[in-house]
Each structure stands twice: as C-alpha cells, then as structure tokens.
mmCIF file of C-alpha atoms in Angstrom:
data_model
loop_
_atom_site.group_PDB
_atom_site.id
_atom_site.type_symbol
_atom_site.label_atom_id
_atom_site.label_comp_id
_atom_site.label_asym_id
_atom_site.label_seq_id
_atom_site.Cartn_x
_atom_site.Cartn_y
_atom_site.Cartn_z
ATOM 1 C CA MET A 541 18.098 17.938 23.806
ATOM 2 C CA THR A 542 18.497 14.992 21.952
ATOM 3 C CA THR A 543 20.836 14.311 18.532
ATOM 4 C CA THR A 544 18.403 12.488 15.642
ATOM 5 C CA PHE A 545 18.469 11.261 12.259
ATOM 6 C CA SER A 546 16.509 11.802 10.045
ATOM 7 C CA ARG A 547 17.145 11.287 6.646
ATOM 8 C CA GLY A 548 20.355 11.091 6.494
ATOM 9 C CA GLU A 549 21.016 14.909 8.205
ATOM 10 C CA VAL A 550 21.927 14.569 12.159
ATOM 11 C CA ILE A 551 19.856 17.106 13.790
ATOM 12 C CA ASN A 552 18.803 18.258 16.898
ATOM 13 C CA THR A 553 15.283 18.152 18.172
ATOM 14 C CA PRO A 554 13.223 16.775 20.799
ATOM 15 C CA GLN A 555 13.092 13.342 20.051
ATOM 16 C CA LEU A 556 9.119 12.358 20.148
ATOM 17 C CA VAL A 557 8.483 8.396 21.497
ATOM 18 C CA ILE A 558 5.303 6.620 19.613
ATOM 19 C CA ASN A 559 3.646 3.626 22.593
ATOM 20 C CA ALA A 560 2.331 1.161 19.573
ATOM 21 C CA GLY A 561 -0.355 -1.539 19.966
ATOM 22 C CA VAL A 562 0.116 -4.156 17.150
ATOM 23 C CA ILE A 563 -3.344 -6.264 16.604
ATOM 24 C CA GLY A 564 -2.732 -9.465 13.996
ATOM 25 C CA PHE A 565 1.146 -10.675 13.606
ATOM 26 C CA GLY A 566 1.690 -13.075 10.449
ATOM 27 C CA PHE A 567 3.411 -11.909 8.011
ATOM 28 C CA ILE A 568 2.980 -8.480 7.407
ATOM 29 C CA GLY A 569 2.504 -7.582 11.615
ATOM 30 C CA GLU A 570 6.342 -8.713 11.447
ATOM 31 C CA VAL A 571 7.188 -5.738 8.902
ATOM 32 C CA HIS A 572 4.494 -3.697 11.297
ATOM 33 C CA VAL A 573 6.952 -4.038 14.112
ATOM 34 C CA ARG A 574 10.063 -3.919 12.258
ATOM 35 C CA ALA A 575 9.498 -0.685 10.957
ATOM 36 C CA ILE A 576 7.745 1.085 14.443
ATOM 37 C CA ARG A 577 11.367 0.511 15.892
ATOM 38 C CA ALA A 578 13.282 0.951 12.820
ATOM 39 C CA SER A 579 10.751 4.695 12.773
ATOM 40 C CA GLY A 580 12.131 4.637 16.897
ATOM 41 C CA GLY A 581 8.641 4.047 18.577
ATOM 42 C CA VAL A 582 8.511 1.155 20.906
ATOM 43 C CA VAL A 583 6.400 -1.814 20.559
ATOM 44 C CA THR A 584 5.027 -1.464 23.567
ATOM 45 C CA ALA A 585 1.498 -4.269 23.285
ATOM 46 C CA ILE A 586 0.688 -7.092 20.498
ATOM 47 C CA ALA A 587 -2.962 -8.848 20.098
ATOM 48 C CA ALA A 588 -4.054 -11.654 18.000
ATOM 49 C CA LYS A 589 -6.610 -14.279 17.648
ATOM 50 C CA THR A 590 -6.319 -15.534 21.389
ATOM 51 C CA LEU A 591 -4.449 -14.510 24.343
ATOM 52 C CA ASP A 592 -1.706 -17.993 23.619
ATOM 53 C CA GLU A 593 -0.756 -16.506 19.926
ATOM 54 C CA ALA A 594 -0.039 -13.474 21.196
ATOM 55 C CA ARG A 595 2.034 -14.503 24.200
ATOM 56 C CA GLY A 596 3.538 -16.559 21.572
ATOM 57 C CA ALA A 597 4.445 -13.346 19.071
ATOM 58 C CA ALA A 598 5.526 -11.464 22.081
ATOM 59 C CA GLN A 599 7.890 -13.717 22.815
ATOM 60 C CA LYS A 600 9.768 -14.602 19.512
ATOM 61 C CA MET A 601 9.572 -10.346 18.642
ATOM 62 C CA GLY A 602 10.932 -9.588 22.178
ATOM 63 C CA ILE A 603 8.094 -7.321 22.988
ATOM 64 C CA ALA A 604 6.874 -6.429 26.487
ATOM 65 C CA LYS A 605 3.374 -7.445 26.966
ATOM 66 C CA ALA A 606 0.663 -9.742 25.510
ATOM 67 C CA LEU A 607 -2.951 -8.686 26.060
ATOM 68 C CA THR A 608 -6.785 -9.315 24.033
ATOM 69 C CA ILE A 609 -8.049 -6.550 21.935
ATOM 70 C CA ASP A 610 -9.880 -4.950 24.346
ATOM 71 C CA GLU A 611 -7.121 -4.505 27.223
ATOM 72 C CA MET A 612 -5.075 -2.765 24.329
ATOM 73 C CA LEU A 613 -7.742 -0.326 23.258
ATOM 74 C CA SER A 614 -7.894 0.826 26.455
ATOM 75 C CA ASP A 615 -4.338 0.700 27.587
ATOM 76 C CA GLU A 616 -3.389 4.193 27.955
ATOM 77 C CA ASP A 617 0.514 3.607 27.561
ATOM 78 C CA ILE A 618 -0.344 2.729 24.043
ATOM 79 C CA ASP A 619 -0.668 6.071 21.073
ATOM 80 C CA VAL A 620 -1.156 4.154 17.600
ATOM 81 C CA ILE A 621 -2.869 0.973 16.937
ATOM 82 C CA HIS A 622 -1.709 -0.986 13.897
ATOM 83 C CA ILE A 623 -4.577 -3.403 12.228
ATOM 84 C CA CYS A 624 -1.876 -6.363 10.873
ATOM 85 C CA THR A 625 -5.664 -8.600 10.908
ATOM 86 C CA PRO A 626 -7.096 -10.915 7.719
ATOM 87 C CA ASN A 627 -9.250 -8.171 6.238
ATOM 88 C CA VAL A 628 -13.016 -8.708 7.310
ATOM 89 C CA PHE A 629 -11.917 -7.579 10.135
ATOM 90 C CA HIS A 630 -10.332 -4.307 9.194
ATOM 91 C CA ALA A 631 -13.496 -1.772 9.031
ATOM 92 C CA GLU A 632 -14.288 -3.094 12.483
ATOM 93 C CA LEU A 633 -11.186 -2.742 15.114
ATOM 94 C CA ALA A 634 -10.643 0.529 12.621
ATOM 95 C CA GLU A 635 -13.705 1.987 14.640
ATOM 96 C CA GLN A 636 -12.546 0.903 17.425
ATOM 97 C CA VAL A 637 -9.452 2.251 17.612
ATOM 98 C CA ILE A 638 -10.993 5.590 16.675
ATOM 99 C CA ARG A 639 -13.381 5.536 19.122
ATOM 100 C CA SER A 640 -10.879 5.133 22.083
ATOM 101 C CA GLY A 641 -8.785 8.289 20.703
ATOM 102 C CA LYS A 642 -6.006 6.665 19.943
ATOM 103 C CA HIS A 643 -4.060 7.094 16.546
ATOM 104 C CA VAL A 644 -4.851 4.460 13.633
ATOM 105 C CA ILE A 645 -2.682 2.233 10.980
ATOM 106 C CA CYS A 646 -4.686 0.199 8.941
ATOM 107 C CA GLU A 647 -3.458 -2.099 6.332
ATOM 108 C CA LYS A 648 -5.004 -2.487 3.314
ATOM 109 C CA PRO A 649 -7.836 -2.611 2.681
ATOM 110 C CA LEU A 650 -9.207 -0.246 4.571
ATOM 111 C CA ALA A 651 -12.631 -1.935 4.018
ATOM 112 C CA THR A 652 -14.346 -4.787 2.227
ATOM 113 C CA THR A 653 -17.203 -2.290 0.908
ATOM 114 C CA VAL A 654 -17.563 1.554 0.169
ATOM 115 C CA PRO A 655 -19.839 2.765 2.741
ATOM 116 C CA GLN A 656 -17.251 1.203 5.482
ATOM 117 C CA ALA A 657 -14.826 2.511 4.319
ATOM 118 C CA GLN A 658 -16.287 5.632 4.150
ATOM 119 C CA HIS A 659 -17.302 5.512 7.091
ATOM 120 C CA LEU A 660 -14.226 5.093 8.507
ATOM 121 C CA ASN A 661 -12.373 8.455 6.727
ATOM 122 C CA ASP A 662 -15.788 9.703 8.391
ATOM 123 C CA LEU A 663 -14.988 9.222 11.438
ATOM 124 C CA ALA A 664 -11.297 9.216 11.636
ATOM 125 C CA LEU A 665 -11.455 13.909 10.418
ATOM 126 C CA ALA A 666 -14.689 13.717 13.089
ATOM 127 C CA ASN A 667 -12.564 12.516 15.879
ATOM 128 C CA ASP A 668 -9.136 14.004 14.802
ATOM 129 C CA VAL A 669 -6.562 11.198 14.666
ATOM 130 C CA ILE A 670 -3.959 10.139 12.053
ATOM 131 C CA ALA A 671 -5.338 6.896 10.503
ATOM 132 C CA THR A 672 -3.314 5.915 7.792
ATOM 133 C CA VAL A 673 -2.819 2.396 4.424
ATOM 134 C CA PRO A 674 0.210 1.398 3.718
ATOM 135 C CA PHE A 675 0.495 2.409 0.521
ATOM 136 C CA VAL A 676 4.256 1.620 1.175
ATOM 137 C CA TYR A 677 5.172 1.554 -3.464
ATOM 138 C CA ARG A 678 5.407 5.264 -3.205
ATOM 139 C CA TYR A 679 7.946 5.754 -0.711
ATOM 140 C CA HIS A 680 10.549 4.016 -3.055
ATOM 141 C CA PRO A 681 12.711 7.069 -4.067
ATOM 142 C CA SER A 682 12.490 6.522 -7.627
ATOM 143 C CA VAL A 683 8.596 7.145 -7.872
ATOM 144 C CA ARG A 684 8.742 10.124 -6.193
ATOM 145 C CA GLU A 685 11.583 10.688 -8.967
ATOM 146 C CA ALA A 686 9.302 10.176 -11.276
ATOM 147 C CA ARG A 687 6.559 12.155 -9.384
ATOM 148 C CA SER A 688 9.134 15.070 -8.946
ATOM 149 C CA ARG A 689 9.587 14.877 -13.038
ATOM 150 C CA VAL A 690 6.169 14.267 -14.528
ATOM 151 C CA SER A 691 4.966 17.160 -12.643
ATOM 152 C CA HIS A 692 7.415 19.560 -14.746
ATOM 153 C CA LEU A 693 6.249 17.557 -17.939
ATOM 154 C CA LYS A 694 5.762 20.413 -21.140
ATOM 155 C CA GLU A 695 3.034 17.796 -22.368
ATOM 156 C CA PRO A 696 0.609 15.412 -20.978
ATOM 157 C CA LEU A 697 1.121 11.814 -20.402
ATOM 158 C CA ASN A 698 -1.794 10.164 -22.660
ATOM 159 C CA LEU A 699 -0.753 7.020 -22.194
ATOM 160 C CA MET A 700 -0.483 4.649 -19.046
ATOM 161 C CA HIS A 701 0.394 1.324 -18.690
ATOM 162 C CA GLY A 702 1.808 -2.406 -15.960
ATOM 163 C CA PHE A 703 1.025 -4.979 -14.886
ATOM 164 C CA TYR A 704 1.448 -6.080 -11.136
ATOM 165 C CA LEU A 705 2.144 -10.108 -11.057
ATOM 166 C CA GLN A 706 2.857 -12.594 -8.921
ATOM 167 C CA ASP A 707 2.887 -16.536 -8.447
ATOM 168 C CA TRP A 708 2.490 -17.051 -5.036
ATOM 169 C CA LEU A 709 -0.983 -18.868 -6.206
ATOM 170 C CA SER A 710 0.325 -20.862 -8.079
ATOM 171 C CA ARG A 711 -0.528 -24.197 -7.517
ATOM 172 C CA GLU A 712 -3.456 -25.775 -6.855
ATOM 173 C CA THR A 713 -2.390 -27.105 -3.961
ATOM 174 C CA THR A 714 -2.083 -23.605 -2.224
ATOM 175 C CA VAL A 715 -5.010 -22.128 -0.138
ATOM 176 C CA ASN A 716 -4.873 -19.097 2.125
ATOM 177 C CA TRP A 717 -7.504 -17.255 4.192
ATOM 178 C CA ARG A 718 -7.051 -15.047 0.950
ATOM 179 C CA LEU A 719 -9.016 -17.189 -1.139
ATOM 180 C CA ASP A 720 -12.570 -17.091 0.881
ATOM 181 C CA SER A 721 -14.080 -14.176 0.134
ATOM 182 C CA THR A 722 -15.830 -14.087 3.870
ATOM 183 C CA ILE A 723 -12.437 -13.840 4.848
ATOM 184 C CA GLY A 724 -10.357 -11.400 2.544
ATOM 185 C CA GLY A 725 -13.189 -10.066 0.530
ATOM 186 C CA PRO A 726 -15.043 -10.119 -2.822
ATOM 187 C CA SER A 727 -12.013 -9.128 -4.191
ATOM 188 C CA ARG A 728 -8.560 -10.512 -3.779
ATOM 189 C CA ALA A 729 -6.309 -9.755 -7.337
ATOM 190 C CA PHE A 730 -7.558 -6.503 -8.073
ATOM 191 C CA GLY A 731 -7.825 -5.446 -4.009
ATOM 192 C CA ASP A 732 -4.794 -6.980 -2.928
ATOM 193 C CA ILE A 733 -2.444 -5.954 -5.938
ATOM 194 C CA GLY A 734 -4.173 -3.947 -8.137
ATOM 195 C CA VAL A 735 -5.163 -0.844 -6.383
ATOM 196 C CA HIS A 736 -1.320 -0.299 -4.938
ATOM 197 C CA TRP A 737 -0.603 -0.374 -8.843
ATOM 198 C CA CYS A 738 -3.539 2.419 -9.741
ATOM 199 C CA ASP A 739 -3.024 4.426 -6.117
ATOM 200 C CA LEU A 740 0.737 4.705 -7.651
ATOM 201 C CA LEU A 741 -0.069 5.903 -11.376
ATOM 202 C CA GLU A 742 -3.023 8.034 -9.699
ATOM 203 C CA PHE A 743 0.160 9.703 -6.721
ATOM 204 C CA VAL A 744 2.893 9.385 -9.654
ATOM 205 C CA THR A 745 0.724 11.002 -12.782
ATOM 206 C CA GLY A 746 -1.877 13.699 -10.806
ATOM 207 C CA HIS A 747 -4.367 11.468 -12.796
ATOM 208 C CA ARG A 748 -7.580 9.835 -11.781
ATOM 209 C CA ILE A 749 -9.050 7.065 -13.360
ATOM 210 C CA THR A 750 -12.819 8.070 -14.583
ATOM 211 C CA HIS A 751 -14.058 5.121 -16.779
ATOM 212 C CA LEU A 752 -12.463 1.637 -16.644
ATOM 213 C CA ASN A 753 -13.806 -1.549 -18.322
ATOM 214 C CA ALA A 754 -11.969 -5.141 -16.872
ATOM 215 C CA GLN A 755 -12.901 -8.542 -17.069
ATOM 216 C CA LEU A 756 -11.990 -11.519 -13.610
ATOM 217 C CA MET A 757 -9.870 -14.305 -14.697
ATOM 218 C CA LYS A 758 -9.787 -17.054 -12.376
ATOM 219 C CA VAL A 759 -7.005 -20.337 -13.387
ATOM 220 C CA PHE A 760 -7.995 -22.297 -9.880
ATOM 221 C CA GLN A 761 -11.418 -23.408 -9.583
ATOM 222 C CA ASN A 762 -11.319 -25.877 -6.660
ATOM 223 C CA ARG A 763 -7.994 -25.410 -4.244
ATOM 224 C CA GLY A 764 -6.897 -28.026 -1.237
ATOM 225 C CA GLU A 765 -9.305 -30.706 -0.701
ATOM 226 C CA LYS A 766 -11.791 -29.312 -3.695
ATOM 227 C CA VAL A 767 -12.800 -25.804 -1.475
ATOM 228 C CA GLU A 768 -14.494 -23.458 -4.306
ATOM 229 C CA ILE A 769 -13.049 -20.332 -5.159
ATOM 230 C CA ASP A 770 -15.291 -17.254 -5.653
ATOM 231 C CA THR A 771 -12.442 -14.918 -5.290
ATOM 232 C CA GLU A 772 -10.417 -14.292 -9.036
ATOM 233 C CA ASP A 773 -6.563 -14.771 -9.912
ATOM 234 C CA GLY A 774 -5.687 -12.209 -12.066
ATOM 235 C CA ALA A 775 -7.741 -9.535 -13.269
ATOM 236 C CA THR A 776 -7.515 -7.120 -16.930
ATOM 237 C CA MET A 777 -8.940 -3.229 -17.267
ATOM 238 C CA ILE A 778 -8.741 -0.041 -19.445
ATOM 239 C CA PHE A 779 -9.384 2.632 -18.299
ATOM 240 C CA ARG A 780 -9.527 7.014 -18.894
ATOM 241 C CA THR A 781 -7.934 9.974 -16.671
ATOM 242 C CA ASP A 782 -9.996 12.159 -16.095
ATOM 243 C CA LYS A 783 -7.091 14.345 -18.190
ATOM 244 C CA GLY A 784 -7.749 12.619 -21.054
ATOM 245 C CA ALA A 785 -5.213 9.520 -20.902
ATOM 246 C CA GLN A 786 -6.280 5.972 -21.634
ATOM 247 C CA GLY A 787 -4.514 2.611 -19.803
ATOM 248 C CA SER A 788 -4.241 -1.038 -19.553
ATOM 249 C CA LEU A 789 -3.755 -3.223 -16.398
ATOM 250 C CA VAL A 790 -3.104 -6.521 -15.975
ATOM 251 C CA LEU A 791 -3.228 -8.173 -12.948
ATOM 252 C CA SER A 792 -2.191 -12.195 -11.946
ATOM 253 C CA GLN A 793 -1.907 -14.090 -8.971
ATOM 254 C CA VAL A 794 -0.536 -17.115 -11.205
ATOM 255 C CA SER A 795 1.870 -15.873 -13.030
ATOM 256 C CA ALA A 796 5.243 -18.002 -12.601
ATOM 257 C CA GLY A 797 8.558 -16.655 -11.692
ATOM 258 C CA ARG A 798 6.508 -13.264 -11.293
ATOM 259 C CA LYS A 799 7.326 -12.798 -7.347
ATOM 260 C CA ASN A 800 5.846 -9.369 -6.711
ATOM 261 C CA LYS A 801 6.082 -7.414 -10.532
ATOM 262 C CA LEU A 802 4.819 -4.023 -10.059
ATOM 263 C CA TRP A 803 5.637 -1.960 -13.387
ATOM 264 C CA PHE A 804 4.172 0.776 -14.600
ATOM 265 C CA SER A 805 5.254 2.986 -17.985
ATOM 266 C CA PHE A 806 3.476 6.452 -17.618
ATOM 267 C CA GLU A 807 4.173 8.644 -21.498
ATOM 268 C CA SER A 808 3.979 11.458 -23.199
ATOM 269 C CA PRO A 809 4.976 12.582 -26.495
ATOM 270 C CA SER A 810 8.441 13.522 -24.920
ATOM 271 C CA GLU A 811 9.072 11.571 -22.169
ATOM 272 C CA SER A 812 8.335 8.449 -20.641
ATOM 273 C CA PHE A 813 8.833 6.937 -16.970
ATOM 274 C CA VAL A 814 8.973 2.825 -16.617
ATOM 275 C CA PHE A 815 9.643 2.256 -13.167
ATOM 276 C CA ASP A 816 9.986 -1.650 -11.893
ATOM 277 C CA GLN A 817 9.981 -2.249 -8.047
ATOM 278 C CA GLU A 818 11.814 -5.797 -8.714
ATOM 279 C CA SER A 819 14.711 -3.204 -9.487
ATOM 280 C CA PRO A 820 13.289 -0.291 -7.571
ATOM 281 C CA GLU A 821 17.204 1.380 -7.180
ATOM 282 C CA SER A 822 16.407 3.154 -11.136
ATOM 283 C CA LEU A 823 13.896 4.570 -13.203
ATOM 284 C CA TRP A 824 13.833 4.648 -17.186
ATOM 285 C CA ILE A 825 13.481 7.922 -18.735
ATOM 286 C CA GLY A 826 12.903 7.235 -22.767
ATOM 287 C CA GLY A 827 13.240 10.428 -25.035
ATOM 288 C CA LEU A 828 13.264 11.135 -28.504
ATOM 289 C CA ALA A 829 17.152 11.211 -28.977
ATOM 290 C CA SER A 830 18.461 9.127 -26.037
ATOM 291 C CA ASN A 831 16.863 6.996 -23.043
ATOM 292 C CA GLN A 832 18.247 7.263 -20.021
ATOM 293 C CA ILE A 833 18.688 5.747 -16.274
ATOM 294 C CA VAL A 834 18.732 7.534 -13.608
ATOM 295 C CA MET A 835 19.468 6.012 -10.544
ATOM 296 C CA ARG A 836 18.667 6.299 -7.320
ATOM 297 C CA GLY A 837 20.562 8.235 -4.540
ATOM 298 C CA VAL A 838 22.669 10.279 -7.287
ATOM 299 C CA ASN A 839 23.224 14.479 -6.349
ATOM 300 C CA GLU A 840 20.952 14.645 -9.033
ATOM 301 C CA GLU A 841 17.751 13.197 -7.289
ATOM 302 C CA SER A 842 14.818 15.576 -6.698
ATOM 303 C CA THR A 843 14.098 16.977 -3.771
ATOM 304 C CA GLY A 844 11.219 14.840 -3.249
ATOM 305 C CA ALA A 845 13.022 11.263 -3.957
ATOM 306 C CA LYS A 846 16.266 12.795 -2.042
ATOM 307 C CA SER A 847 14.115 12.594 1.311
ATOM 308 C CA TYR A 848 14.102 8.991 1.092
ATOM 309 C CA SER A 849 17.305 7.888 -0.561
ATOM 310 C CA ILE A 850 18.685 6.837 3.322
ATOM 311 C CA LEU A 851 21.030 4.728 1.868
ATOM 312 C CA PRO A 852 24.335 6.082 -0.432
ATOM 313 C CA ALA A 853 23.481 4.871 -4.144
ATOM 314 C CA GLY A 854 24.958 1.440 -4.906
ATOM 315 C CA HIS A 855 23.282 0.180 -1.226
ATOM 316 C CA PRO A 856 20.370 -1.171 -2.477
ATOM 317 C CA GLN A 857 16.441 -0.235 -0.741
ATOM 318 C CA GLY A 858 13.962 -2.185 -0.371
ATOM 319 C CA TYR A 859 10.550 -3.307 -0.223
ATOM 320 C CA GLN A 860 10.904 -3.661 4.807
ATOM 321 C CA ASP A 861 12.753 0.472 4.009
ATOM 322 C CA CYS A 862 9.699 1.549 2.197
ATOM 323 C CA PHE A 863 7.499 0.457 4.974
ATOM 324 C CA ASN A 864 9.807 2.071 7.645
ATOM 325 C CA SER A 865 9.925 5.317 5.853
ATOM 326 C CA PHE A 866 5.648 5.360 5.724
ATOM 327 C CA VAL A 867 5.571 5.127 9.833
ATOM 328 C CA SER A 868 8.982 7.879 10.309
ATOM 329 C CA ASP A 869 6.056 10.017 8.326
ATOM 330 C CA THR A 870 2.893 8.540 10.567
ATOM 331 C CA TYR A 871 4.906 8.823 13.461
ATOM 332 C CA ARG A 872 6.183 12.762 12.723
ATOM 333 C CA SER A 873 2.133 13.101 11.505
ATOM 334 C CA ILE A 874 1.056 12.086 15.225
ATOM 335 C CA GLY A 875 3.672 14.584 16.156
ATOM 336 C CA GLY A 876 1.732 17.670 14.276
ATOM 337 C CA ALA A 877 4.402 17.281 11.602
ATOM 338 C CA GLU A 878 2.525 18.382 7.863
ATOM 339 C CA ILE A 879 3.282 15.105 5.774
ATOM 340 C CA GLU A 880 3.801 15.174 1.680
ATOM 341 C CA GLY A 881 1.700 12.771 0.258
ATOM 342 C CA LEU A 882 1.324 10.643 3.626
ATOM 343 C CA PRO A 883 -1.464 8.003 2.191
ATOM 344 C CA ASN A 884 -4.650 7.804 4.923
ATOM 345 C CA PHE A 885 -7.619 7.259 4.760
ATOM 346 C CA LYS A 886 -9.192 8.746 1.878
ATOM 347 C CA ASP A 887 -6.555 6.757 0.325
ATOM 348 C CA GLY A 888 -8.656 4.060 1.953
ATOM 349 C CA LEU A 889 -11.591 5.246 0.797
ATOM 350 C CA ARG A 890 -10.325 5.701 -2.879
ATOM 351 C CA ALA A 891 -9.321 2.030 -3.199
ATOM 352 C CA ALA A 892 -12.778 0.529 -1.889
ATOM 353 C CA LYS A 893 -14.113 2.490 -4.446
ATOM 354 C CA LEU A 894 -11.721 1.465 -7.842
ATOM 355 C CA THR A 895 -12.651 -1.824 -6.287
ATOM 356 C CA GLU A 896 -16.423 -2.207 -6.380
ATOM 357 C CA ALA A 897 -16.239 -0.625 -10.759
ATOM 358 C CA VAL A 898 -13.463 -3.522 -11.168
ATOM 359 C CA LEU A 899 -16.301 -5.548 -10.081
ATOM 360 C CA THR A 900 -19.046 -3.959 -11.165
ATOM 361 C CA SER A 901 -17.543 -4.163 -14.344
ATOM 362 C CA ALA A 902 -17.007 -7.927 -14.993
ATOM 363 C CA LYS A 903 -19.855 -8.813 -13.593
ATOM 364 C CA THR A 904 -21.693 -6.397 -15.753
ATOM 365 C CA GLY A 905 -19.640 -6.208 -18.498
ATOM 366 C CA ASN A 906 -19.630 -2.109 -19.253
ATOM 367 C CA TRP A 907 -17.299 1.165 -18.296
ATOM 368 C CA ILE A 908 -17.955 1.913 -14.983
ATOM 369 C CA GLN A 909 -18.171 6.020 -14.140
ATOM 370 C CA ILE A 910 -16.599 6.003 -11.111
ATOM 371 C CA LYS A 911 -17.718 9.628 -9.100
#
C-alpha cells in the first residue's frame, strides 16, 4: 500500500502507474507531457513526423524513448497513446491505437467528418478501450459550480449567449497549418474553438442544441505570400435547444487583444450564471435582489467544484491544471473508476455533428436541425 494524493486528500491505496506514449510534439504535445507527469503517469516514449524530430523532443523533455508510430503501437510497455498531431491525422491514428488494444486520448477534432467520428466512437465501444477527447474547460471548478447550481434551478434557463475570441491570427502575415483545410479540416474557428463553447453549454446546462443558423467570417482572403485561405476567421450563430431555450454565439480568431476569451452567460428569470475563462477563479451569479461573485476554493463550493479545486482559494488555477485533471480522470478511468463528466469519443462525435451543421447552414443560409 502506498500513500497518494487525490483531489487534496491523503489516501492509502495501490498506485496504478500508467505508461504513456505521445504522438506529435507542438504546443499541445508539451501540455500533454506535463499533464501525464502531473497525473502520476510515465511518458515512456514519443513519436513525431520523423524519428529525428522525435529524438529532439525526447531530449528536450527527458523522455526515455523516441519511436516511430509503428514501434509505439506495438510497444507492450505502453498502456495509452496521446494523439497530438495536426487534425487530418487524428482519425487514422486513433483507429490504429484502438486496434492495437491500447487506450487513447485524441486531441480535438476527433475527426474532420461525421462518418469518421461515428466510426471511431463505435470502434472504441466495440474494443472496450478508454477513449477520451480533451474538452478541458469542463475542468475549471467554476464551471463545475455553475453546473451544480443550474441543476438546482427552480425555473428553466431560457437564454444562452456568449463568445470565444482570440487574436493569434490577427495579422495577415501569420501562417499556420490550421489555415489549410487539407490539414486542419473544413472548419477552423468553429472546429477549433466553437466546439469548446458548445461543449460547455451542453455540459453545464444539460440542454442540447437542436437547431442552428450560422454565418462564417473571413477577414483575410490571403496570408503570407498570397496563400489563399479557405477556412473561416470567425463565425456567428443563433440556436435553439431541446428544452426551449434560445441563444447566440460569436467566434473570432482575429480580435485584437483577446487572447483566449471564452465567456458565457446562461440565464433564467430567477438567476443568471457568467463564466470568463480569462478570469476563471470566480463565477458571477445574477439575482433579482442582488448579484454575487462566488470564488473558487471557498467552503461553500459544491461537491463537483470542490473535487477539482486542488489549491486553496487565492492561489490561481489555470489551463494546465484543467488539463492535468482531465488526464488524471482518464487514467483513473483506465484503472476502473467511474468518472462523472469525463469527455469521451461520444463528445468528439457530437462536436463533429455541430461543426457539420454550422458549415451546412453557412453554405445554404438555412436553419439546420441536428438529429
């Protein structure tokens, strides 16, 4: 028996050590490596576009083995593989990982088409592997607090609106693989950040978007050396839910000064709930008589929020902490635990369906029903 730390509590239990492989090593690959280690896992090996790139990444991060993808798939020491490559490779790699009998964490989008995403979800279920997608904003304790409070509302939510704004593509000279639809997929702004906002809406409120009407925005027709761009810089969307609510969403990757402004407001006649990912340590709650700000880490936190408040109030938690909690939950699930709210391939399939509906609506100008 060993002493381990789980959600701030000291417990005595055997420690299941998960051996992980990582495919791909850009910004998000490093985030995964840190999360694996924070979760008590071991980064056994890394694979990249070339073996030389894998060796360089292994040396940089202190990883024991640099492998080809085929070598990683056949390595019996590896329990789970994290897919951190450009989007177009996700589906093929995820299928190979599942068929090798290993568990898988696949960066979003799970796939660039709905049939691919459906196939992967079915395949994961048929092979009884843990297969998750990092919709990590679920792991902000303030988001969990909002979810708990919404579940106890006496009056239903009727209005849901918000935005997700970034500025990292605000210069015409900025070029990135995500701009190329043959690598990043047919949708950029919605497929990359819009699905995060929609996932939060459905996770927090329990509503499902059933109808939507969307428009795409392209600010720069060309980038770099006259590279023609065929994906959107932003989007606007109005929608209806299965529980009778209405809402709107604004997306942009070209809004100066907005670094990662994911913001939502979910409203009812009695209470409203506002979360801001750039100030994630609090939840704003609006009432008829008074408004309040509920801080993360206070004694009054709901059980769901408290489970992910790993630091005392006033010691800020952020994006990497969310990612660490997500990977930890995935690994606990591999160990046999039942994890409430763990985003899996079904959620990746849901994101693919929403993305397809947005693109179809923008092309036709019509409202699209999501079955």
